[in-house]
XYZ file of C-alpha atoms in Angstrom:
582
model
C -50.556 6.189 103.296
C -49.859 7.766 106.836
C -48.715 3.691 108.324
C -46.147 3.456 105.229
C -44.737 6.655 105.296
C -44.736 7.412 109.030
C -43.066 3.751 109.091
C -40.745 4.870 106.869
C -39.543 7.942 109.216
C -38.528 6.300 111.610
C -35.850 4.994 108.373
C -34.769 8.765 106.931
C -37.964 9.991 106.921
C -40.751 12.681 107.571
C -44.106 12.210 109.107
C -44.565 16.660 108.059
C -47.274 16.875 105.666
C -49.143 13.597 106.743
C -52.265 12.855 109.253
C -50.123 11.221 112.051
C -47.873 14.513 112.556
C -50.352 15.608 115.278
C -50.133 11.380 116.663
C -46.655 11.582 118.073
C -46.506 10.347 121.505
C -44.393 12.135 123.988
C -40.967 11.496 124.601
C -39.647 9.452 127.798
C -37.095 10.610 128.724
C -34.529 7.341 129.292
C -36.760 5.296 127.044
C -34.581 3.070 124.464
C -36.224 1.755 120.978
C -36.968 -2.269 121.799
C -39.505 -5.513 122.366
C -39.515 -4.636 125.929
C -40.014 -0.686 125.965
C -43.377 0.722 127.223
C -43.183 4.270 126.525
C -43.002 5.624 122.884
C -40.021 7.579 122.440
C -40.341 11.092 120.383
C -41.905 10.717 117.267
C -43.078 7.964 117.393
C -46.173 6.472 117.205
C -48.123 4.584 120.056
C -48.716 1.669 117.741
C -44.749 1.998 116.841
C -43.819 1.149 120.263
C -41.306 -2.145 119.791
C -41.590 -2.105 116.759
C -38.140 -2.344 115.152
C -34.482 -2.624 116.117
C -33.327 -0.684 117.960
C -30.180 0.211 115.457
C -33.340 0.999 113.263
C -33.347 4.457 115.327
C -29.976 5.214 116.270
C -29.082 8.246 113.811
C -25.158 7.461 114.437
C -25.585 4.347 113.372
C -27.316 5.026 111.148
C -26.488 7.767 108.926
C -29.057 9.347 107.810
C -30.372 12.457 108.891
C -33.959 12.859 109.941
C -33.845 16.237 107.762
C -32.282 16.156 104.613
C -31.750 19.761 102.816
C -32.414 18.829 99.747
C -34.218 15.716 97.515
C -31.278 16.588 95.339
C -27.953 15.221 97.863
C -27.363 13.439 101.027
C -28.776 10.086 100.775
C -30.110 9.255 97.172
C -32.894 7.074 97.400
C -32.647 3.648 95.845
C -34.577 3.479 92.553
C -37.992 1.803 92.904
C -37.739 -0.887 90.216
C -35.108 -2.725 92.959
C -37.272 -3.388 95.525
C -40.252 -5.176 93.507
C -39.760 -8.759 93.438
C -41.235 -11.225 91.348
C -42.432 -14.396 93.447
C -39.552 -16.379 93.093
C -37.192 -13.810 94.273
C -35.268 -12.426 91.358
C -35.461 -8.692 90.172
C -37.454 -7.971 87.686
C -39.088 -4.736 85.066
C -42.375 -6.528 85.267
C -45.814 -4.711 85.462
C -46.554 -4.199 89.329
C -49.469 -6.761 88.470
C -46.664 -9.960 89.046
C -44.814 -8.424 91.831
C -44.816 -8.392 95.567
C -43.615 -4.983 97.496
C -40.180 -6.577 98.899
C -40.093 -6.856 102.493
C -36.937 -6.057 105.321
C -36.042 -8.255 107.263
C -32.407 -7.355 109.084
C -31.436 -10.470 111.370
C -27.964 -7.869 111.955
C -27.033 -4.579 110.854
C -25.292 -5.384 108.595
C -28.023 -6.878 106.604
C -30.138 -4.478 105.749
C -29.373 -0.655 105.557
C -32.106 2.008 107.425
C -32.672 3.243 103.850
C -34.189 -0.070 102.260
C -35.589 -0.403 105.567
C -36.966 3.444 104.312
C -37.267 2.947 101.000
C -39.696 -0.891 102.141
C -42.127 0.672 103.431
C -42.384 3.307 99.771
C -42.878 0.397 97.779
C -45.302 -1.341 99.805
C -47.119 1.726 99.062
C -46.659 2.144 95.489
C -47.289 -1.037 95.214
C -51.271 -0.652 96.249
C -50.671 2.676 94.402
C -49.674 1.003 91.375
C -52.781 -1.529 91.575
C -55.264 1.509 91.602
C -54.235 2.853 88.937
C -53.802 -0.038 87.000
C -57.538 -0.605 87.536
C -60.366 0.144 84.983
C -62.287 0.609 87.270
C -64.203 3.997 88.163
C -63.676 2.766 92.628
C -60.435 1.630 92.102
C -59.592 5.566 89.535
C -60.695 7.388 92.531
C -59.151 5.243 95.317
C -56.032 6.535 92.955
C -56.800 10.407 93.231
C -57.106 9.607 96.703
C -53.860 8.412 97.698
C -52.161 10.642 95.251
C -53.415 13.251 97.560
C -52.690 12.464 100.627
C -49.077 10.944 99.581
C -48.406 14.296 97.495
C -49.181 16.415 100.533
C -46.150 14.882 102.211
C -43.107 17.097 102.743
C -40.964 13.875 102.899
C -38.127 15.002 100.522
C -37.414 11.094 99.676
C -40.501 9.714 99.399
C -41.522 12.591 96.938
C -38.454 11.777 94.840
C -39.660 8.051 95.141
C -43.172 8.519 94.227
C -42.299 10.798 91.423
C -39.519 8.330 89.165
C -42.607 5.505 90.011
C -45.006 7.506 88.236
C -42.627 8.484 85.063
C -40.747 4.594 84.605
C -44.588 3.279 84.962
C -45.489 5.486 81.976
C -48.635 7.391 84.597
C -47.075 10.571 83.462
C -50.599 12.227 82.917
C -50.744 11.619 86.799
C -47.982 12.614 87.760
C -48.233 15.882 85.693
C -51.590 16.255 87.807
C -49.447 16.619 91.115
C -49.410 20.301 91.789
C -46.455 20.611 94.270
C -43.436 22.926 94.362
C -41.502 19.924 94.948
C -42.556 18.205 92.015
C -41.511 21.326 89.822
C -38.393 21.340 91.393
C -37.773 17.978 90.935
C -38.572 18.416 86.834
C -36.432 21.493 86.797
C -33.468 19.015 88.345
C -34.101 16.344 85.455
C -33.234 19.109 82.420
C -36.519 17.571 81.201
C -37.797 20.701 79.355
C -40.739 18.739 77.774
C -42.114 17.636 80.466
C -41.569 20.894 82.859
C -43.285 22.683 79.690
C -46.229 20.301 79.615
C -46.815 20.336 84.149
C -46.961 24.281 83.063
C -50.248 23.620 80.768
C -51.736 20.607 83.171
C -51.704 23.629 85.685
C -52.702 26.305 83.254
C -49.233 28.534 84.060
C -49.498 29.492 80.585
C -46.787 32.297 81.203
C -44.869 29.717 82.907
C -44.869 27.031 79.760
C -44.076 30.387 77.277
C -41.239 30.764 78.998
C -39.561 27.406 79.258
C -40.201 26.449 75.533
C -38.532 29.878 74.527
C -35.473 29.834 76.816
C -35.240 26.370 74.800
C -35.224 27.987 71.356
C -32.896 30.362 72.664
C -29.882 28.620 74.484
C -27.218 29.308 72.522
C -24.849 26.923 74.434
C -26.426 23.986 73.000
C -25.222 21.808 70.474
C -28.001 18.723 70.604
C -30.682 21.027 69.978
C -32.281 20.893 66.399
C -33.594 24.088 64.121
C -36.322 21.583 63.692
C -36.956 20.866 67.445
C -36.616 24.751 67.734
C -38.885 25.739 65.595
C -41.373 23.189 67.409
C -40.277 25.432 70.430
C -41.212 28.113 69.636
C -44.674 27.603 68.509
C -45.128 26.391 71.510
C -44.188 29.607 73.194
C -46.218 31.177 70.677
C -49.151 29.625 72.257
C -48.206 29.276 75.048
C -48.289 33.852 75.168
C -51.693 33.045 73.397
C -52.930 31.658 76.325
C -51.724 33.888 79.128
C -53.245 36.677 77.074
C -56.582 35.225 77.217
C -57.337 36.780 80.864
C -60.257 38.630 82.635
C -62.009 42.621 81.475
C -59.376 43.698 84.835
C -56.300 42.456 83.708
C -54.228 45.376 82.522
C -54.127 47.315 78.711
C -50.299 47.837 79.897
C -50.080 44.682 80.583
C -51.653 43.176 77.276
C -49.610 45.512 75.833
C -46.333 43.352 77.184
C -48.074 40.517 76.143
C -48.915 41.060 73.062
C -45.333 42.487 71.790
C -43.648 39.920 73.537
C -46.192 37.803 71.455
C -45.413 39.340 67.873
C -41.783 39.012 69.416
C -41.978 35.474 69.564
C -43.412 35.585 65.978
C -40.603 37.378 63.956
C -38.333 34.550 65.917
C -40.508 31.835 64.167
C -41.239 33.437 60.929
C -37.029 33.853 60.878
C -37.253 30.216 62.340
C -38.728 29.633 59.367
C -37.228 30.985 56.737
C -33.429 29.594 57.643
C -35.302 25.980 57.668
C -36.568 26.753 54.045
C -32.582 27.871 53.607
C -31.542 24.445 55.241
C -33.685 22.866 52.621
C -32.519 24.293 49.379
C -29.169 24.328 50.482
C -28.810 20.100 51.758
C -30.237 20.185 47.847
C -27.296 18.281 45.633
C -29.132 19.638 42.230
C -28.042 23.139 43.183
C -26.121 24.413 40.138
C -23.471 26.361 42.240
C -22.467 22.694 43.735
C -21.513 20.996 47.247
C -22.011 23.632 50.650
C -19.896 23.218 53.256
C -20.439 21.116 55.816
C -19.718 23.353 58.677
C -21.855 25.540 56.629
C -24.946 23.406 56.797
C -24.519 22.486 60.543
C -24.579 26.066 62.067
C -28.327 26.426 59.985
C -29.307 22.981 61.639
C -28.334 23.999 64.441
C -28.706 27.866 66.228
C -30.778 30.454 64.826
C -29.375 33.397 63.159
C -30.389 36.974 62.486
C -32.464 37.848 59.527
C -29.777 39.931 58.726
C -26.716 36.953 58.967
C -28.878 34.526 57.108
C -29.947 36.666 54.221
C -26.642 37.893 53.329
C -24.393 35.440 54.108
C -26.874 32.295 53.154
C -29.307 33.259 50.736
C -28.548 35.852 48.638
C -24.402 34.331 47.899
C -26.126 31.051 47.241
C -28.346 32.737 44.782
C -31.887 32.045 46.811
C -33.760 34.198 45.277
C -37.246 32.944 46.087
C -36.298 33.054 50.071
C -34.415 36.162 49.502
C -37.481 38.108 48.575
C -39.741 36.316 51.961
C -36.906 37.161 54.061
C -37.511 41.203 52.877
C -41.289 40.879 53.686
C -40.836 39.154 57.052
C -38.063 42.244 58.103
C -40.593 44.888 56.310
C -37.753 45.960 54.371
C -38.680 48.304 51.609
C -35.832 48.235 48.757
C -37.445 48.521 45.933
C -34.088 48.618 43.647
C -33.068 45.405 45.424
C -36.769 43.988 44.476
C -36.941 44.989 40.910
C -33.751 42.958 40.925
C -34.202 39.492 41.837
C -37.976 39.704 40.450
C -36.633 39.892 37.082
C -33.957 37.345 38.098
C -36.541 34.762 38.937
C -38.389 35.888 35.911
C -35.474 35.978 33.867
C -34.881 31.661 34.724
C -37.636 30.760 33.339
C -37.095 32.548 29.933
C -34.897 30.369 26.990
C -32.011 32.694 26.213
C -33.167 33.965 22.752
C -36.127 34.790 20.724
C -37.322 34.643 17.461
C -35.965 37.776 15.944
C -34.004 41.065 16.879
C -37.020 42.401 19.026
C -37.336 39.562 21.264
C -34.096 39.551 21.790
C -33.317 42.675 23.022
C -37.274 42.497 25.171
C -35.346 38.710 26.938
C -31.750 40.868 27.648
C -33.842 43.578 29.288
C -34.922 41.964 31.490
C -31.773 40.437 32.729
C -30.340 43.610 32.404
C -28.191 44.390 36.533
C -29.407 40.847 36.550
C -27.099 37.899 37.898
C -28.094 36.194 35.171
C -26.591 39.054 32.502
C -23.153 37.598 32.979
C -23.678 35.414 30.133
C -25.483 37.662 28.365
C -21.432 38.821 26.029
C -21.477 34.919 25.037
C -25.046 34.540 24.043
C -24.796 36.797 21.060
C -28.099 35.793 19.883
C -27.485 32.141 19.466
C -29.555 28.878 20.302
C -32.956 27.936 19.759
C -35.427 30.244 19.101
C -38.196 27.746 18.680
C -38.003 27.510 22.272
C -39.771 31.358 22.770
C -41.853 30.365 19.677
C -43.201 27.484 21.789
C -44.661 29.126 24.479
C -43.722 26.112 26.899
C -41.926 29.043 29.102
C -45.026 30.359 29.896
C -46.504 27.872 32.326
C -42.929 27.884 34.697
C -43.261 31.901 34.624
C -46.772 31.587 35.436
C -46.381 28.617 38.643
C -43.596 31.408 39.651
C -45.310 34.223 39.598
C -48.467 33.210 41.361
C -46.775 30.476 44.209
C -44.614 33.070 44.859
C -46.809 36.283 44.523
C -49.976 33.999 47.123
C -46.875 34.071 49.593
C -46.100 38.222 49.698
C -48.926 40.316 48.197
C -51.250 40.797 50.547
C -49.467 40.298 53.766
C -48.555 43.984 54.689
C -45.490 44.240 52.381
C -47.279 44.750 48.982
C -43.752 46.410 47.605
C -42.235 43.039 48.147
C -44.552 42.481 44.703
C -44.509 45.289 42.705
C -47.616 45.387 40.266
C -46.162 47.824 37.619
C -43.113 46.068 37.251
C -44.092 42.423 36.513
C -47.226 43.692 34.753
C -44.501 46.046 32.246
C -42.463 42.599 32.062
C -45.474 39.554 32.098
C -47.437 41.994 29.470
C -44.319 42.637 27.301
C -43.776 38.924 27.048
C -47.324 38.308 25.860
C -47.047 41.454 23.555
C -43.584 39.772 21.730
C -44.845 35.760 21.839
C -48.427 37.333 19.975
C -46.728 39.093 18.030
C -43.806 35.977 16.282
C -47.300 34.830 16.130
C -48.498 36.788 13.942
C -45.174 37.079 11.841
C -44.631 33.470 11.459
C -48.864 33.603 10.809
C -48.321 35.914 7.747
C -45.419 33.620 6.754
C -47.970 30.630 6.270
C -46.876 29.256 9.699
C -49.312 27.548 12.469
C -51.532 29.386 13.775
C -50.494 31.221 17.688
C -51.444 28.749 20.920
C -54.447 29.639 23.286
C -53.306 31.625 25.821
C -55.633 34.231 26.419
C -54.979 37.662 28.980
C -52.581 35.140 30.413
C -50.541 38.232 33.031
C -53.741 39.394 34.455
C -54.831 35.904 35.359
C -51.879 35.501 36.953
C -52.462 38.541 39.682
C -55.951 37.794 39.901
C -54.889 33.968 40.801
C -52.593 36.077 43.678
C -55.788 38.289 44.817
C -54.692 41.099 43.377
C -57.985 43.181 43.472
C -59.364 44.272 40.386
C -59.250 48.143 41.048
C -55.953 47.671 41.709
C -54.475 45.285 38.307
C -56.343 48.773 36.257
C -54.286 50.660 38.133
C -51.279 49.828 37.292
C -52.370 48.742 33.887
C -53.285 52.491 33.820
C -50.462 53.625 34.934
C -47.818 52.271 32.437
C -50.310 53.177 29.812
C -50.063 56.963 31.244
C -46.344 56.482 31.001
C -46.300 55.105 27.408
C -48.375 57.782 26.162
C -45.957 60.495 27.633
C -42.455 58.428 26.376
C -43.800 58.501 22.895
C -43.990 54.662 22.985
C -44.230 52.426 19.753
C -48.013 52.420 18.882
C -49.116 49.129 19.087
C -47.382 48.576 23.230
C -50.133 51.758 23.657
C -52.677 49.763 22.186
C -51.120 46.495 23.491
C -51.893 48.239 26.960
C -55.893 49.553 25.903
C -56.067 45.707 25.129
C -54.944 44.128 27.827
C -57.470 47.212 30.053
C -60.519 46.237 27.747
C -59.871 42.643 28.649
C -59.127 43.314 32.602
C -63.317 45.323 33.250
C -64.645 42.755 30.762
C -64.031 40.315 33.146
C -64.466 42.025 36.650
C -67.764 42.637 34.730
C -68.630 38.565 33.764
C -67.293 38.412 37.342
C -69.612 40.649 39.032
C -72.953 39.777 37.220
C -72.126 35.757 38.082
C -72.002 36.522 41.664
C -74.800 34.138 43.815
C -75.161 35.745 47.515
C -72.739 36.935 49.111
C -69.216 36.035 46.742
C -66.436 35.368 46.667
C -63.250 37.203 47.581
C -61.214 37.835 44.381
C -58.769 40.662 46.331
C -56.867 40.307 49.155
C -57.037 37.752 52.003
C -58.227 40.709 54.355
C -60.117 42.601 53.006
C -62.977 40.093 51.891
C -64.432 42.358 49.250
C -66.232 40.178 46.126
C -66.334 41.679 42.511
C -69.555 43.029 42.981
C -68.852 45.678 45.788
C -65.515 46.163 44.277
C -67.176 47.305 40.485
C -69.548 49.453 42.609
C -67.142 51.475 44.572
C -65.078 51.984 41.081
C -68.004 53.152 39.621
C -69.023 55.598 41.940
C -64.924 56.567 42.265
C -65.294 57.625 38.589
C -64.872 54.567 36.148
C -67.003 55.991 33.665
C -64.401 58.708 33.289
C -61.995 56.637 32.893
C -63.393 54.029 30.713
C -64.320 57.713 27.906
C -59.734 58.234 28.922
C -59.151 55.745 27.711
C -61.494 55.575 24.147
C -60.014 58.793 23.371
C -56.325 57.380 23.689
C -57.505 54.588 20.809
C -58.872 57.361 18.652
C -56.106 59.223 18.731
C -53.790 56.689 18.338
C -51.521 57.255 14.851
C -49.031 54.687 13.456
C -51.393 51.724 15.329
C -53.122 48.668 13.944
C -56.675 50.063 12.771
C -58.674 46.905 12.782
C -57.347 45.888 15.863
C -57.843 49.360 16.860
C -61.965 49.571 16.189
C -61.899 45.593 17.398
C -60.442 47.439 21.435
C -63.400 50.088 20.512
C -66.188 47.964 20.064
C -65.030 46.224 23.534
C -65.326 49.257 25.006
C -68.593 50.692 23.801
C -69.875 46.853 25.038
C -68.136 47.300 28.369
C -70.024 51.255 28.386
C -73.939 49.428 27.519
C -73.263 46.284 30.265
C -72.271 48.829 32.922
C -75.234 50.903 31.526
C -77.504 48.195 32.465
C -76.363 48.224 36.094
C -77.291 52.037 36.735
């Protein structure tokens, strides 16, 4: 390494940073470079005397500055691939193992420039480095590491750039990135290759710098060549680097930790919005959407720029009727707009329901769900016409359940449970269940076939979402109390009481089937199993609540006497089961 760099120093390179730097012979005044010289000139090693042509050291002739100010200006070095030839002498891109470094033998000052001589010295060095890097032996790899250690310490900026380009072109990227060098960092920045620069910082555990590189790339507003997918990748990498940078020792100041945590939170918010933007883009790219084709400029803006959450909601999600994404955006920005949330949920469920039902009760229920939503615009032209068998068949139950569960899992337990309005959903789903059962009871009395077995499907929807038993019971109890205060229809109150008995029965059954620690049925962050939830509720007055439910049943006037008796019997069984747990 030292020999090659020392020779190159006579043609515009530099020996600074090499072992030869301390072996420079003193200058003998009046001495010239030539084969007959007896004293080495300034900057020349003793063994170099008489080795070079006079013109090679003549700066005026060569036109080369011996101390270039930058590796990115002055005389640009030739690319390394031009310095290797096959045995036949023709330039090729074949592997270094089958090439030899090109030597330069000048017979006149016009046949070869000093930069060619300098680059020949570099390519001899890199030729041998390539041999070591390509070998599979441990000794060769160790030799390669030693060569790299010495070579990277050089202050010859021409050579360093030459070596960096060589390693990158020959696919020794990992080797290149292991070099710890300010010159390499600057070279990577000049290349405008953010991924290589990001990897370089990761290799050297400069996580803060890696975070900044990818963050700037993600938020680059001027570039139109960065896709949304690439910006999402950059934000993800920035978050990972920020998290790795925060894993410091105990001596790291707490206020610095707080600043880093805040920055990481901000990055996560940007990523959440970008992910929602991706969902909007995919939805608008779907040709099957009912609103028709979307302007290409809209899709291009969504696919190139990072939008703020307000623009994403008001200019894209809401106008294009992406109701589920609207709820996700409200969750993302922690916006507790109860009226808007209720409208969105009623619209989402209403889209899965048939236009009308079997009778006036069902029609009134369906119209009430759609009231105040964009779906209400078609109600005036409906007038109860249509195929009422659609509601009676119950084919709509599966899609409604799937929609509620899928969206509920995305929204509930994420710190903004108001985006999953449990009382409203209980009222709508139990209203649909009650109407469906009433239709089949009516047709059954008229000699029709019996009702399909669907069970307490609304309650099981909420369980599948991850809502804890106590929260579900509270929602049903609140709706029962409201119905009693408002003097609601006895059948409605009776339906809520029946549903409450089903919840308690399932709750006790689930807690009795627990093995060991049990299975979590609540939000992911609570990790409470049904048995723990039941024990807490019993200590909180659940038995008194059951007595109140029974009293409401006994005081009910106008309800189905047989059904009342059946539900009372269920509550008695529930009390017996709870008593056996004491």
